[in-house]
Short mmCIF file of C-alpha atoms in Angstrom, two decimals:
data_model
loop_
_atom_site.label_atom_id
_atom_site.label_comp_id
_atom_site.label_asym_id
_atom_site.label_seq_id
_atom_site.Cartn_x
_atom_site.Cartn_y
_atom_site.Cartn_z
CA MET A 3 73.67 123.15 107.83
CA GLU A 4 75.73 123.76 104.68
CA THR A 5 77.80 120.62 104.00
CA THR A 6 81.17 122.29 103.44
CA ALA A 7 80.96 124.13 106.75
CA LEU A 8 79.92 120.95 108.56
CA LEU A 9 82.79 118.98 107.06
CA GLN A 10 85.26 121.67 108.11
CA GLU A 11 83.84 121.61 111.63
CA MET A 12 84.22 117.82 111.70
CA GLU A 13 87.84 118.08 110.53
CA THR A 14 88.57 120.43 113.42
CA TYR A 15 86.81 118.13 115.89
CA ALA A 16 88.69 115.08 114.60
CA GLU A 17 92.05 116.80 115.00
CA ALA A 18 91.25 118.03 118.50
CA HIS A 19 89.92 114.66 119.69
CA ASN A 20 92.35 112.40 117.82
CA VAL A 21 89.63 110.80 115.70
CA PRO A 22 91.05 108.99 112.65
CA ILE A 23 89.47 110.39 109.49
CA LEU A 24 90.84 110.74 105.97
CA ASN A 25 93.80 113.11 106.10
CA ALA A 26 94.20 116.01 103.67
CA ASN A 27 96.21 114.02 101.13
CA GLY A 28 93.92 111.03 101.41
CA ARG A 29 90.85 113.21 100.96
CA ARG A 30 92.08 114.47 97.60
CA PHE A 31 92.57 110.98 96.25
CA TYR A 32 89.35 109.70 97.79
CA ALA A 33 87.36 112.56 96.24
CA GLN A 34 88.88 111.69 92.87
CA PHE A 35 87.84 108.04 93.29
CA ILE A 36 84.25 109.00 94.07
CA ARG A 37 84.02 111.40 91.13
CA GLU A 38 85.38 108.75 88.77
CA ALA A 39 83.24 105.88 90.10
CA GLN A 40 79.98 107.86 90.42
CA PRO A 41 78.63 105.22 92.83
CA HIS A 42 74.99 104.75 93.77
CA ARG A 43 75.24 102.14 96.55
CA ILE A 44 78.09 102.42 99.04
CA LEU A 45 79.16 100.27 101.98
CA GLU A 46 81.52 101.77 104.53
CA LEU A 47 83.20 99.82 107.34
CA GLY A 48 84.25 102.34 109.97
CA THR A 49 81.92 105.31 110.37
CA ALA A 50 83.91 107.14 113.08
CA ILE A 51 82.14 110.52 113.37
CA GLY A 52 80.53 110.29 109.93
CA TYR A 53 83.03 112.44 108.05
CA SER A 54 83.80 110.17 105.11
CA ALA A 55 80.13 109.23 104.61
CA LEU A 56 79.13 112.89 104.30
CA LEU A 57 82.15 113.71 102.13
CA THR A 58 81.14 110.83 99.86
CA LEU A 59 77.54 111.96 99.56
CA SER A 60 78.60 115.52 98.80
CA LEU A 61 80.51 114.22 95.75
CA ALA A 62 78.37 111.29 94.58
CA PRO A 63 75.20 111.28 92.45
CA ALA A 64 72.05 112.62 94.09
CA ASP A 65 70.54 109.14 94.45
CA CYS A 66 73.59 107.69 96.20
CA THR A 67 73.07 105.95 99.55
CA VAL A 68 75.61 104.88 102.19
CA ASP A 69 75.38 101.94 104.58
CA THR A 70 77.98 102.50 107.30
CA VAL A 71 79.13 100.38 110.24
CA GLU A 72 80.71 101.50 113.52
CA LEU A 73 81.70 99.44 116.57
CA ASP A 74 82.24 102.28 119.06
CA GLU A 75 78.96 103.44 120.63
CA GLU A 76 80.16 106.97 121.36
CA ARG A 77 81.37 107.57 117.82
CA TYR A 78 78.19 106.00 116.45
CA ALA A 79 76.15 108.54 118.44
CA ILE A 80 78.33 111.47 117.34
CA ALA A 81 77.97 110.41 113.71
CA GLN A 82 74.23 110.07 114.14
CA ALA A 83 74.06 113.65 115.43
CA ASN A 84 76.20 114.88 112.54
CA PHE A 85 74.01 113.14 109.98
CA ALA A 86 70.97 114.83 111.52
CA ARG A 87 72.49 118.24 110.80
CA THR A 88 72.37 117.95 107.01
CA PRO A 89 69.86 116.71 104.43
CA LEU A 90 72.56 114.36 103.15
CA GLY A 91 72.18 112.40 106.37
CA THR A 92 68.79 111.08 105.24
CA ARG A 93 70.65 108.91 102.73
CA VAL A 94 72.75 107.18 105.40
CA THR A 95 71.86 103.89 107.09
CA GLN A 96 73.88 103.28 110.25
CA TYR A 97 74.77 99.97 111.85
CA LEU A 98 76.22 99.63 115.35
CA GLY A 99 78.34 96.52 115.71
CA ASP A 100 81.36 94.57 114.54
CA ALA A 101 82.17 95.44 110.92
CA GLY A 102 82.86 91.84 109.92
CA ASP A 103 79.63 90.57 111.49
CA VAL A 104 77.51 93.25 109.84
CA ALA A 105 79.18 92.69 106.47
CA GLU A 106 78.46 88.99 106.75
CA ARG A 107 74.82 89.70 107.50
CA LEU A 108 74.45 92.09 104.58
CA ALA A 109 76.00 89.51 102.26
CA GLN A 110 73.52 86.90 103.47
CA GLU A 111 70.73 89.35 102.65
CA GLY A 112 71.97 89.48 99.07
CA ARG A 113 73.04 93.13 99.18
CA THR A 114 75.30 94.52 96.46
CA PHE A 115 77.36 97.71 96.35
CA ASP A 116 79.24 99.44 93.57
CA PHE A 117 81.66 101.15 95.98
CA ILE A 118 83.04 99.85 99.31
CA PHE A 119 85.25 101.82 101.70
CA LEU A 120 87.30 100.09 104.40
CA ASP A 121 88.45 102.27 107.29
CA ALA A 122 87.99 100.03 110.32
CA ALA A 123 90.37 97.72 112.25
CA LYS A 124 93.45 97.37 110.03
CA ALA A 125 94.38 93.92 111.35
CA GLN A 126 91.00 92.66 110.12
CA TYR A 127 91.39 93.87 106.52
CA PRO A 128 91.95 90.38 105.04
CA ASP A 129 88.80 89.13 106.80
CA TYR A 130 86.84 92.18 105.66
CA PHE A 131 88.03 91.65 102.08
CA ARG A 132 86.70 88.10 102.03
CA LYS A 133 83.37 89.20 103.48
CA VAL A 134 82.70 92.30 101.37
CA THR A 135 83.95 91.27 97.94
CA PRO A 136 80.98 88.93 97.30
CA MET A 137 78.85 92.10 97.54
CA LEU A 138 81.00 94.15 95.17
CA ALA A 139 79.31 94.60 91.82
CA ALA A 140 81.23 93.71 88.66
CA GLY A 141 83.23 96.77 87.69
CA GLY A 142 82.87 98.11 91.24
CA THR A 143 85.51 99.82 93.37
CA LEU A 144 86.88 98.92 96.80
CA VAL A 145 88.99 101.52 98.62
CA ALA A 146 90.97 100.81 101.79
CA ASP A 147 92.59 103.49 103.93
CA ASN A 148 95.88 103.29 105.90
CA VAL A 149 97.18 100.31 103.94
CA LEU A 150 100.83 101.41 104.26
CA PHE A 151 100.64 101.94 108.04
CA ARG A 152 103.30 104.57 108.67
CA GLY A 153 105.35 103.23 105.76
CA TYR A 154 106.10 99.92 107.49
CA VAL A 155 104.14 97.82 104.99
CA LEU A 156 106.63 98.80 102.26
CA HIS A 157 109.65 98.99 104.58
CA PRO A 158 109.19 96.33 107.29
CA VAL A 159 112.89 96.30 108.16
CA MET A 160 112.35 99.57 110.07
CA MET A 161 109.27 98.26 111.91
CA PRO A 162 109.03 97.95 115.74
CA ARG A 163 108.14 94.40 116.75
CA ARG A 164 104.82 95.49 118.28
CA PHE A 165 103.53 96.27 114.77
CA GLU A 166 104.42 92.90 113.21
CA THR A 167 100.87 91.53 113.28
CA ILE A 168 99.10 94.53 111.81
CA VAL A 169 101.74 95.02 109.11
CA GLY A 170 101.61 91.32 108.21
CA ARG A 171 97.82 91.49 107.92
CA LEU A 172 97.99 94.57 105.69
CA GLN A 173 100.54 92.86 103.46
CA ALA A 174 98.18 89.88 103.24
CA TYR A 175 95.33 92.24 102.36
CA LEU A 176 97.28 93.77 99.49
CA GLN A 177 98.12 90.31 98.19
CA LEU A 178 94.44 89.32 98.25
CA ALA A 179 93.49 92.57 96.57
CA ASN A 180 95.79 91.77 93.64
CA THR A 181 94.40 88.29 93.06
CA PRO A 182 92.21 87.96 89.91
CA PRO A 183 89.56 89.15 89.28
CA TYR A 184 90.83 92.05 91.41
CA GLN A 185 93.43 94.65 90.46
CA THR A 186 94.79 97.17 92.96
CA GLU A 187 96.61 100.48 92.79
CA ILE A 188 98.33 101.94 95.86
CA PHE A 189 98.41 105.70 96.39
CA SER A 190 101.16 106.44 98.88
CA ARG A 191 100.25 109.97 99.94
CA GLY A 192 99.21 110.17 103.58
CA ASP A 193 99.13 106.71 105.15
CA GLY A 194 98.31 104.94 101.91
CA LEU A 195 95.08 104.32 100.01
CA ALA A 196 94.49 101.18 97.98
CA ARG A 197 91.95 101.25 95.17
CA THR A 198 90.80 97.81 94.07
CA ARG A 199 88.62 97.18 91.07
CA ARG A 200 86.69 94.06 90.24
CA MET A 201 87.48 93.66 86.58
CA THR A 202 84.99 92.66 83.90
CA ASP A 203 85.49 91.07 80.50
CA ALA A 204 84.35 92.51 77.19
CA LYS A 205 80.92 90.89 77.58
CA GLY A 206 80.36 92.48 80.97
CA GLY A 207 81.03 89.36 83.00
CA THR A 208 83.58 88.92 85.76
CA GLU A 209 86.97 87.73 84.56
#
């Protein structure tokens, strides 16, 4: 199936079934990040129905591969079916399980990635950061979705008490993501995207 048509179909499905995928504003920024980074090895935590993985592959170099992790069995199966509908799906490796556990295993295997996308459990973002950054290549890019969580991360005074934990964890994530050698920009359109880069010195080493 032609990729653009499949992505549009997946957008419609996500809206009808309340599946969290990149929203329209987030997609524009995310597409820009991929075009600028031109990644070849990507790790994604949070497959959902496979939308962002296929969007990524439609924009990335032809040799790009995506390793993607999903905890929910039903969404894993839906993503698997979507990947089977396009040749791009042959460049996806799926993992069913807890994102943190799988990330830990991949790190132990010595895997490296030049682009990492976080779109899984928001309260676990600090833990994910610690587990995936050892795999991020020097000069690589880490993008996290929903980092502003309805605006409460920047304006906690307006926050209902039931969101205190998740907002606190996202604030901790952003603090980690701005600790050297990492530098982070926040793009506030949609629910907030954070782009983190692992900086390198003039000789190509990590600062």
